[in-house]
Amino acid sequence: MSFRHQARLGQLLAVTVALIVGLTSCNWKQFTWGHIGYNTGYAPKQPIPFSHKLHAGDNKIQCLYCHTNVEYAKHSAIPSLNICMNCHLLVATDKPAIQELQKKYFAGESINWVKVHMLPDHVKFNHKRHVHRFSQPEDRYVACQKCHGEVAKMDVIEQISSLSMGWCIDCHRSSEPKGPLNCSTCHH
Amino acid sequence: MENTPVDTPNQYWKSLDEKYQTPEFLKTLENEFASSPLKSEDGQDGLARRQFMKLMGASVALSAAACVRRPVQKIIPYNKRPAEIIPDLPNYYASSWFDGTQGLGLVVKTREGRPLFVSGNAEHPLNGRGLSARASAHILSLYDPDRLKGPIFNSVNPKKRRNSLRADAKWEQIDAKVAAQLKKGDVALLTASYPSEHTQNLISSFLGKFSGKKYVWDTMTTESLREAQKISYGSAVVPSYHFDKSLLTVSLDADFLGTYLSPVHFTRNFNLSRNPEGKKMAKLISFHSVPSLTALNADDGYQVAASQQLGLALGLLQRVLAGKGSGLTAELKKFALTDEQLGFENGTLTTVAKQLLENSGESLVMAGGIQCETANAINLQLVVNWLNSALGNEGKTITAQSSYQSLEGKTADIFELMKQIDDGKVKTLIIHDLNPVYSLPTSLGFEKRLDKVEMVITTSNWMDETSYLANVVAPAGHPMENWNEFEFAKGVHTIQQPTVRPLGDTRSFEDSLLMWAQAAGSEITPEKTFFELLKKKVSGTVGSEAEWFEYLQKGFRGQVAEGGSARGLSSAAASQIQPVESKVEGLELVIFPTVHMTDGSLANVSWLQELPDPVSKIVWDNVLTLSPKTAKDMGIKDGTVVTVEVNGASLKVPAYIQPGQSNKVAGIALGYGRQAGMELAKNVGVNAAQLIQAIDGKFQYAGQSVKVTKTSEKIELAITQGHNSMEGRQIVAESTFKGYKDGKTGIHRHQIFSIWGQHKYDGHKWGMSIDLNTCTGCSACMVACQSENNIPVVGKKYVLQGREMHWIRIDRYYSGSEASPDAVFQPVLCQHCENAPCETVCPVLATVHSDEGLNDMVYNRCVGTRYCSNNCPYKVRRFNWFYYDGHHRKENLHMALNPEVTVRTRGVMEKCTFCVQRIKDSKNTARDENRSLKDGDIKTACEEVCPTSAITFGDLNDKDSKVSQMFASQRQYTLLEEVNAAPRVRYMAKIRNTDRAMSNGHHGDEKHAPSHDAKDSNKETHT
Amino acid sequence: MIERKQLILGNKTYKEITDDICEPVESSPGRGWITLFFSAKALFLFYIVSIGIIVCTGMGLLGVNHPVGWGTMIVTFVFWIGIGHAGTLISAVLFLFRQKWRTSVARSAEAMTVFAVMTAGIFPLIHTGRPWLDFWLIPYPNQRGPLWVNFRSPLLWDVFAVSTYATVSIVFWYVGLVPDFATIRDRAKTNLRKKIYGILSLGWRGTGRNWSHYEMVYMLLAGLSTPLVLSVHTIVSFDFAVSSLPGWHTTIFPPYFVAGAIFSGFGMVVTLLTLVRIGFPKFKDYITIDHMEVMNKIIMATGMMVGYAYGSEFFIAWYSGVPYEKYAFVNRAVGPYWWAYWTMVTCNVIIPQIFWAKWARRSIPIMFVVSIFVNIGMWFERFVITVTSLHRDYLPSNWGMYAWSRWDAAILFGSFGMFLTIFLLYLRFFPAISIAEVKPMLYVGRKTKDAKGGHGGH
């Protein structure tokens, strides 16, 4: 092989190295890497095809009618079956899904909903604090949407925020009055 | 990685959709629901694994980097949510716990129906907020994996029980079998003292039905005390002691701060009279054979052999009486010992007697506990009574008004029972709340006699030494699962309400009695359950339903009767004192209880096994303690295995050199060496009960001559603190009461200046003050912390490698001579320094300063360089060397985890957080109530259970907060001030009420502390 | 005037030089090399397995505990980093000082540097509790807020210092190799060799322009890496000096560490070169006794510097009046770890004194034994600093001992397996002496400039 070839090959090596270095250190936001590991858009099929669009949207049921826990506790909690039965003892009892629901209820069983919005165990998030923080009693509806999106328009519930730490921090930094930024605010 | 994450999961879940319909999948769903809803799919169960495989297949089929979540978690809501339960809001129940001799009022914190944390019932007249280490730990025994899940029947004929097969049984079968047996009559019930009139009534009416007899015996006996009381004052009661009224307490081997009678109550009162700011400060003089917690807290301590206790007491009495112009009879005089017989400096006894006389009516002489169960046990108590009456303490510091009359154990009962068995007068033997096969020496032959009984029934929760030999084991369940009401002290009723539904198929002892009586066709009451019975009785006294609930909420009714008149000392008492000449030559044995183990009933609680013994700091082992001199003479070192022999009975046990122990004494602790039913405690240490001597109808725990022979073996002892000297450094500052009154605090303060500015705190500024003067080293805080913060235990092997995990530890230092050292205790936890050395060196910012002055530790950011721990002057950080989380996963143990605190994984650092989760909760509550935090809203776990309120947490920005005031005290000082880490934890100097010239290491005149490397002691001062 | 010593013995011609140096690369290895190589490789594999087990099971396998948070891994890390110093010193500093004798040892010394740094580099990565998260030590944009690293932490400075050092020394070494690669390429018989060495030589043609560029780059790199000789170990010493621990918190550490590093570095160079001389007898003409003697002088000198540091530590401890400081040093000498301390002193200060004697300086067996002792001593120095300071600090209640386990041993000795494997491979595939640099030294100190020396090489 000629000297020229070797020179080329040598340069090739150098270029690849340069390329790798360049790629890793260039602006990451250009890539979709920003979303890796976060489940934005996660919308699993649920055991019972419950539609928020129907309940919260068309029928204008307040979020807190079912997610009562939000007012008292850290978890917003999936409503217990007896809450569903408030209406569905009578409403839409012809639908197979509802019959399934009633069957479970009277059998004293429960429904294994698939968890959509999931934070790791080392993150402590307090729904109550946030709901009260954001909103006057009349517009709590809006407050929820801040993170959960246009739930009232979703047939299948879907995760719209990345729920990444950066996403939390952004809000804690910007909102007025500012949210606390201690590590122990969320991690302990 | 280019495909938009939005659509892929949808496709993917479609693809999983048809799989969802497979019957096998639906089936597993059912199972999954059947299993505890607490468990999400954490990859432990089959479902998760199959799920994972599917996901793998699916994701590969779809696209390389589709973002799919695994494992998929499920949310399983309540079917009908119980009204009182709001997910993740705790509920609190007032309850109680009876621990052998002491009763405690509790408040139990539960989450979603499982008990998580116990604290004292702040209003309770006995223990108040305070708890013992055992009380904090007994919550873990609720979740003990070794606990029996249900009743067990043993079918084979009694003679062959040992090698028979056992079968799990249904309660119906058990009831039928027992009932049939009961009909034959001749029932005997062996039980321990139990301060519940309801249970007692039930027992007596039950036994009435079957011509049965009750036999009562206590491991931690109070018998001689009661007998002596009977002789001296006419009634066999355990009087109540008022340490808060006593200015001089003389303890003759009575460990009232650690194990004797009601330590938490005593500790609480004891410190009320020991405030150095007051004009007078109570003094504690201890004469002890083996150093106990009380001995280590004494202002002046002296060593006596168990056989000398009586002589010493008489010596004191003689001098006291002399001071009052009367005297002892000749034959008593000859037993009275003199200073040099006891090996004291000349005039010691006279001085003590003088001080006692000076404090007539305000002093207290106390003896008792199994350390005093010698041949002269009753005589000793008689002399003590005499002393107290002579000093006019009777009726003032000692009253019978609110006595513990429920303690009724009698050694005679054991012998009587055995005689009855021998005479074949016992067809059925029910054993409740006792484990005689373990607690009694084999030489007594109780074990063998069980064969002669047709049916032996135990109510133990473990397949323990006794249950192992029983025909029927009817587990009575954990106290937290059962109803009852106690009368711990006369007039103080405390409710015990269940805080969780029985985890296993267990049934309370009382319910069993009811059922059996009914099954045998002789119903006791119309009520079906003990609860109904109890409620009827109690409502009878408290009144309406509403008041009943009020009572449940408050947890107790009645108060400790105040005042009380002095009982006259019977003239006969003196003549009843017939001292027995002790025939001890050489060493004599003293069997003593330890703060964490006592009778061994909680031996299976890992928290207690790994709790360093407050005195010796040994974990996971039982030792023979010897004085430094004795050990030296015998050429014995720490860990040398020795054989201990007392009249034939012999044990092999490692030796431990215990400073401040009497040279004539070898001591060994009870409660170790469990043999059956408790996997964790199995063969940890040896069972000292084997050395108990049964001599003319009495059990003797102390004063027997013992033969100790050295072997060539050696066992490594797991000691959490290997070095006992302060090396002349200012670690615990202390001063004498006199000195303190002259303004000497014993604190050496340094000029600190810094070129850097300080942090600013607009909001809160947390701080903690720890009063070393009131801390008795009882170690309740350590267990409470462990329970609150999900701290793992690591076991002996790793403690040996220095890897215990306690966030708060109690350092114990000795100063003065080896023979009779002074001891100090110092709880050390993360000091949350202003200039925290750990914060600057962490490369990933896993530990940082919060704007309220906390030193936050972020487990999930930690990569585990351990640089922070190296740079921490206090070495309070703990590292997860292995996957310790694993041990929580065992059976029910994960239910004991506090969901508010992250469970740390392998490879991360952890440390005290000032219970930040509690800070947050209190803040939220305040927020919801639209108010700002009040001082005392926040109580850290350690602070909450401290019987003496030695720990105070609060806001330093609030000038009126308790902690701010303490920071202003002149006794306040900073640990390692000169390092200028500027801790937020401050200590209050210890004040010792003694006339001796106190050694204060820091100022260079420290006498050498007993420690192998004390020679390195560095006597420089910082000037 | 004193006449100059000959740098290259045995009246070589240029051609002979080339032949001699290329021989190991071109001939097939002898039994000695093969046995050495495979035993080293076995050790290396064992090393990899133990690391795997430790990472999977937890740091708990090692003796590190509370209070001794750092142990074998950090000790051995500092040890190897130290070894790495001689190379840069010889190649860069001596080059700038125009020390002609350096030429024949420079190449191997540099190689050793590179390999030592590689070996050392492993430890900071695996000594963490969660090695799979080590990348958190690199400041990179992330979705955590973003959350940056702590620039105040010496450990972070380490990351930069060591990586820089590794990069520069590799480049420097490689640039030096280019002309020699070309030589081998030109002598290559098989096509494959031609290709490989061709690529390695980056199309070197030996034109005047090539040479002038080469000289320039080499000079620049030498200048660039000279400060690194000081910086790296200074920063490594900060890991200790910046902390607040008695026995670590010492201003003397930077110079003391650098001196120690050079000391241990030369120790290792002597060890290796004595072996090389045995392995490749022909090299005796290039790596002469004189070379060894010079290095032994350096060993003795730096050894005494280190000794001085030991002494001054005690003085400062006493002079400072800080009881903790004082105790820490007394404890080193007479505490439970006295044996470690005195091993260190003996090996580092006392034994090298034998080099006062010329015969000792020039005796291969003696210098080999001494150099081994130096290596041992320097490992113990790091052990003493790390462990004995930690095991007894401020509060006596925390005092404990290091729980040495067999895994510590595995890690320590395994790392030698890694180092030797790579070094042995290097001896066979790279010219172990810089042909290009040696040739100009041919006539240094030679009596007669006879015309024998044709021009060898290409």
XYZ file of N, CA and C in Angstrom, chain B residues 230-368:
417
model
N -44.354 -7.919 103.188
C -45.400 -8.542 104.017
C -44.930 -8.599 105.471
N -43.693 -9.064 105.641
C -43.169 -9.187 107.013
C -43.059 -7.806 107.665
N -42.529 -6.851 106.908
C -42.258 -5.543 107.505
C -43.520 -4.730 107.677
N -44.397 -4.761 106.676
C -45.526 -3.825 106.681
C -46.874 -4.526 106.604
N -46.874 -5.846 106.478
C -48.139 -6.567 106.572
C -48.793 -6.903 105.254
N -48.423 -6.237 104.171
C -49.064 -6.581 102.898
C -48.002 -6.841 101.831
N -48.215 -7.943 101.102
C -47.214 -8.351 100.111
C -47.422 -7.589 98.808
N -46.934 -6.358 98.799
C -47.103 -5.552 97.585
C -45.734 -5.129 97.055
N -45.725 -4.732 95.787
C -44.551 -4.043 95.256
C -44.859 -2.562 95.374
N -44.227 -1.868 96.333
C -44.567 -0.462 96.539
C -44.123 0.373 95.336
N -44.584 1.612 95.306
C -44.091 2.479 94.234
C -43.036 3.422 94.800
N -42.023 3.682 93.975
C -40.881 4.466 94.429
C -40.950 5.842 93.785
N -40.700 6.886 94.569
C -40.820 8.255 94.050
C -39.439 8.897 93.973
N -38.745 8.611 92.882
C -37.387 9.128 92.737
C -37.386 10.648 92.630
N -38.503 11.180 92.114
C -38.562 12.642 91.973
C -38.534 13.319 93.342
N -38.897 12.560 94.409
C -38.903 13.175 95.747
C -37.619 12.865 96.500
N -36.751 12.022 95.890
C -35.564 11.590 96.622
C -34.349 12.425 96.224
N -33.626 12.904 97.226
C -32.407 13.680 96.954
C -31.169 12.815 97.035
N -31.299 11.664 97.654
C -30.177 10.727 97.708
C -30.719 9.320 97.525
N -30.361 8.695 96.428
C -30.800 7.331 96.177
C -29.609 6.404 96.313
N -29.747 5.394 97.165
C -28.695 4.391 97.312
C -29.220 3.083 96.738
N -28.554 2.608 95.687
C -28.997 1.375 95.047
C -28.069 0.242 95.421
N -28.638 -0.793 96.040
C -27.860 -1.998 96.322
C -28.138 -2.995 95.210
N -27.411 -2.845 94.108
C -27.562 -3.747 92.976
C -28.968 -3.726 92.382
N -29.707 -2.645 92.606
C -31.040 -2.531 92.003
C -30.909 -1.705 90.723
N -31.141 -2.345 89.565
C -30.949 -1.669 88.291
C -32.260 -0.994 87.861
N -32.679 -0.006 88.667
C -34.018 0.562 88.428
C -34.053 1.432 87.170
N -32.883 1.836 86.634
C -32.885 2.603 85.388
C -32.892 1.689 84.170
N -32.568 0.432 84.381
C -32.435 -0.443 83.223
C -33.448 -1.556 83.149
N -33.539 -2.361 84.233
C -34.316 -3.593 84.099
C -35.242 -3.860 85.274
N -35.096 -3.149 86.389
C -35.821 -3.518 87.608
C -37.196 -2.861 87.654
N -38.228 -3.642 87.826
C -39.615 -3.172 87.925
C -40.045 -2.339 86.724
N -40.084 -1.004 86.872
C -40.649 -0.164 85.819
C -39.654 0.916 85.381
N -38.575 0.498 84.704
C -37.449 1.397 84.443
C -37.820 2.708 83.752
N -38.702 2.638 82.749
C -39.005 3.871 82.008
C -39.629 4.900 82.945
N -40.615 4.443 83.724
C -41.260 5.327 84.705
C -40.219 5.873 85.678
N -39.350 4.987 86.178
C -38.337 5.402 87.157
C -37.376 6.404 86.529
N -36.865 6.079 85.324
C -35.905 6.961 84.656
C -36.488 8.360 84.525
N -37.766 8.388 84.125
C -38.440 9.669 83.934
C -38.436 10.462 85.239
N -38.889 9.817 86.313
C -38.951 10.515 87.605
C -37.563 10.852 88.125
N -36.653 9.906 87.987
C -35.301 10.058 88.513
C -34.689 11.377 88.049
N -34.913 11.707 86.763
C -34.270 12.900 86.232
C -34.959 14.189 86.649
N -36.217 14.070 87.116
C -36.906 15.292 87.555
C -36.149 15.955 88.700
N -35.496 15.117 89.523
C -34.837 15.693 90.706
C -33.353 15.955 90.444
N -32.944 15.832 89.206
C -31.497 15.951 88.922
C -31.165 17.159 88.050
N -31.975 18.209 88.177
C -31.725 19.389 87.385
C -30.618 20.235 88.010
N -29.449 20.337 87.371
C -28.311 21.048 87.971
C -28.570 22.545 88.147
N -29.587 23.057 87.439
C -29.860 24.496 87.576
C -30.514 24.780 88.931
N -31.158 23.775 89.494
C -31.870 23.964 90.764
C -30.911 24.158 91.926
N -31.503 24.448 93.098
C -30.653 24.670 94.273
C -30.055 23.335 94.717
N -30.895 22.288 94.646
C -30.419 20.967 95.049
C -30.478 20.031 93.845
N -29.552 19.075 93.837
C -29.571 18.082 92.775
C -29.458 16.707 93.414
N -30.352 15.828 93.012
C -30.361 14.504 93.616
C -29.066 13.776 93.297
N -28.705 12.865 94.192
C -27.460 12.109 94.043
C -27.772 10.619 94.007
N -27.013 9.897 93.235
C -27.211 8.449 93.155
C -25.923 7.735 93.538
N -26.004 6.913 94.569
C -24.866 6.085 94.977
C -25.212 4.644 94.661
N -24.319 3.953 93.979
C -24.610 2.581 93.583
C -23.583 1.619 94.139
N -24.063 0.589 94.813
C -23.214 -0.536 95.196
C -23.598 -1.691 94.294
N -22.658 -2.150 93.471
C -23.062 -3.162 92.492
C -22.007 -4.250 92.371
N -22.481 -5.429 91.998
C -21.552 -6.548 91.737
C -21.140 -6.504 90.272
N -22.134 -6.441 89.367
C -21.873 -6.303 87.949
C -22.435 -4.953 87.508
N -21.630 -4.118 86.809
C -22.129 -2.798 86.422
C -23.406 -2.907 85.592
N -24.420 -2.197 86.026
C -25.669 -2.141 85.279
C -25.815 -0.719 84.750
N -26.897 -0.478 84.010
C -27.132 0.877 83.517
C -27.178 1.850 84.690
N -27.810 1.424 85.784
C -27.893 2.271 86.979
C -26.496 2.554 87.519
N -25.674 1.511 87.598
C -24.334 1.689 88.140
C -23.554 2.704 87.313
N -23.711 2.645 85.987
C -22.961 3.550 85.121
C -23.471 4.979 85.216
N -24.688 5.154 85.722
C -25.222 6.500 85.873
C -25.012 7.044 87.281
N -24.374 6.238 88.132
C -24.220 6.649 89.526
C -23.193 7.776 89.640
N -23.437 8.659 90.630
C -22.449 9.705 90.898
C -21.251 9.113 91.609
N -21.530 8.237 92.570
C -20.461 7.470 93.210
C -20.805 5.998 93.103
N -19.848 5.203 92.667
C -20.095 3.772 92.522
C -19.108 2.953 93.323
N -19.594 1.877 93.943
C -18.733 0.983 94.720
C -19.015 -0.451 94.326
N -17.984 -1.298 94.392
C -18.152 -2.698 94.010
C -18.349 -3.562 95.244
N -19.378 -4.371 95.226
C -19.563 -5.376 96.283
C -19.889 -6.706 95.626
N -19.533 -7.789 96.294
C -19.928 -9.104 95.808
C -21.363 -9.349 96.243
N -22.050 -10.220 95.469
C -23.462 -10.470 95.787
C -23.606 -10.959 97.219
N -22.628 -11.757 97.657
C -22.749 -12.335 99.000
C -22.552 -11.267 100.081
N -22.057 -10.079 99.671
C -21.799 -9.033 100.677
C -22.956 -8.062 100.806
N -23.949 -8.203 99.889
C -25.034 -7.217 99.874
C -25.639 -7.033 101.266
N -25.965 -8.159 101.890
C -26.628 -8.065 103.192
C -25.711 -7.401 104.205
N -24.476 -7.863 104.262
C -23.513 -7.291 105.204
C -23.401 -5.797 105.018
N -23.344 -5.375 103.758
C -23.253 -3.953 103.448
C -24.476 -3.221 103.978
N -25.658 -3.783 103.657
C -26.897 -3.138 104.099
C -26.914 -3.008 105.620
N -26.510 -4.103 106.274
C -26.483 -4.064 107.741
C -25.485 -3.019 108.223
N -24.341 -2.978 107.572
C -23.327 -1.986 107.913
C -23.925 -0.589 107.862
N -24.647 -0.307 106.779
C -25.298 0.999 106.654
C -26.318 1.191 107.780
N -27.150 0.154 107.950
C -28.223 0.256 108.948
C -27.630 0.562 110.316
N -26.582 -0.200 110.652
C -25.939 -0.013 111.955
C -25.558 1.446 112.158
N -24.924 2.030 111.125
C -24.458 3.416 111.254
C -25.643 4.389 111.293
N -26.654 4.083 110.463
C -27.827 4.973 110.480
C -28.477 4.958 111.856
N -28.681 3.722 112.380
C -29.318 3.618 113.697
C -28.467 4.317 114.746
N -27.167 4.086 114.644
C -26.260 4.749 115.580
C -26.514 6.259 115.541
N -26.656 6.758 114.327
C -26.895 8.192 114.171
C -28.193 8.607 114.829
N -29.127 7.675 114.949
C -30.419 7.996 115.572
C -30.451 7.519 117.028
N -29.307 7.110 117.492
C -29.212 6.801 118.918
C -29.621 5.399 119.297
N -30.002 4.582 118.351
C -30.296 3.187 118.708
C -29.226 2.284 118.074
N -29.475 0.984 118.000
C -28.435 0.112 117.458
C -28.975 -1.236 117.026
N -28.081 -2.075 116.566
C -28.453 -3.401 116.090
C -28.310 -4.426 117.206
N -29.050 -5.531 117.043
C -28.865 -6.629 117.989
C -27.500 -7.265 117.755
N -27.015 -7.953 118.749
C -25.655 -8.492 118.672
C -25.497 -9.412 117.470
N -26.474 -10.335 117.281
C -26.246 -11.328 116.227
C -26.309 -10.683 114.847
N -27.061 -9.580 114.730
C -27.052 -8.879 113.443
C -25.733 -8.136 113.270
N -25.283 -7.528 114.384
C -24.026 -6.759 114.332
C -22.915 -7.605 113.732
N -22.901 -8.907 114.091
C -21.731 -9.681 113.662
C -21.763 -9.923 112.150
N -22.920 -9.688 111.556
C -22.980 -9.826 110.102
C -22.676 -8.512 109.376
N -22.817 -7.412 110.141
C -22.551 -6.109 109.519
C -21.086 -6.037 109.096
N -20.846 -5.630 107.869
C -19.482 -5.583 107.359
C -18.885 -4.194 107.547
N -17.570 -4.163 107.634
C -16.888 -2.879 107.794
C -16.284 -2.485 106.446
N -15.803 -1.236 106.404
C -15.217 -0.734 105.157
C -14.158 -1.678 104.636
N -13.212 -2.057 105.520
C -12.089 -2.791 104.942
C -12.468 -4.234 104.630
N -13.509 -4.768 105.288
C -14.020 -6.077 104.847
C -14.576 -5.963 103.432
N -15.171 -4.806 103.156
C -15.762 -4.607 101.828
C -14.732 -4.108 100.822
N -13.571 -3.719 101.344
C -12.540 -3.204 100.453
C -12.788 -1.770 100.037
N -13.525 -1.011 100.868
C -13.724 0.414 100.592
C -12.675 1.235 101.315
N -12.523 2.505 100.870
C -11.698 3.427 101.652
C -12.342 3.566 103.030
N -11.504 3.808 104.022
C -12.044 3.939 105.373
C -13.043 5.084 105.443
N -14.152 4.823 106.143
C -15.140 5.892 106.352
C -16.169 5.989 105.263
N -16.061 5.141 104.245
C -17.037 5.229 103.147
C -18.445 5.025 103.671
N -18.642 3.903 104.382
C -19.989 3.600 104.870
C -20.496 4.725 105.763
N -19.633 5.192 106.644
C -20.045 6.260 107.561
C -20.518 7.472 106.760
N -19.752 7.825 105.737
C -20.131 8.987 104.921
C -21.494 8.761 104.294
N -21.662 7.591 103.685
C -22.943 7.317 103.023
C -24.061 7.411 104.055
N -23.849 6.763 105.218
C -24.872 6.788 106.268
C -25.158 8.234 106.663
N -24.100 9.014 106.780
C -24.255 10.424 107.182
C -25.133 11.123 106.157
N -24.780 10.962 104.905
C -25.562 11.613 103.843
C -27.014 11.164 103.907
N -27.218 9.865 104.147
C -28.589 9.352 104.233
C -29.342 10.063 105.358
N -28.670 10.174 106.492
C -29.324 10.818 107.636
C -29.640 12.273 107.312
N -28.685 12.926 106.639
C -28.918 14.335 106.282
C -30.183 14.456 105.436
N -30.400 13.461 104.590
C -31.554 13.523 103.699
C -32.717 12.679 104.187
N -32.826 12.511 105.488
C -33.920 11.692 106.032
C -35.239 12.166 105.423
N -36.026 11.194 104.976
C -37.333 11.541 104.396
C -37.224 11.942 102.938
N -36.019 12.282 102.529
C -35.840 12.642 101.122
C -34.797 11.740 100.467
N -34.630 10.581 101.065
C -33.672 9.649 100.468
C -34.392 8.344 100.151
N -33.676 7.446 99.532
C -34.304 6.202 99.106
C -33.246 5.122 99.003
N -33.435 4.052 99.751
C -32.533 2.910 99.651
C -33.281 1.803 98.928
N -32.625 1.202 97.939
C -33.331 0.250 97.103
C -32.439 -0.943 96.819
N -33.027 -2.125 96.898
C -32.329 -3.342 96.501
C -33.312 -4.194 95.733
N -32.794 -5.039 94.857
C -33.719 -5.917 94.157
C -33.260 -6.287 92.778
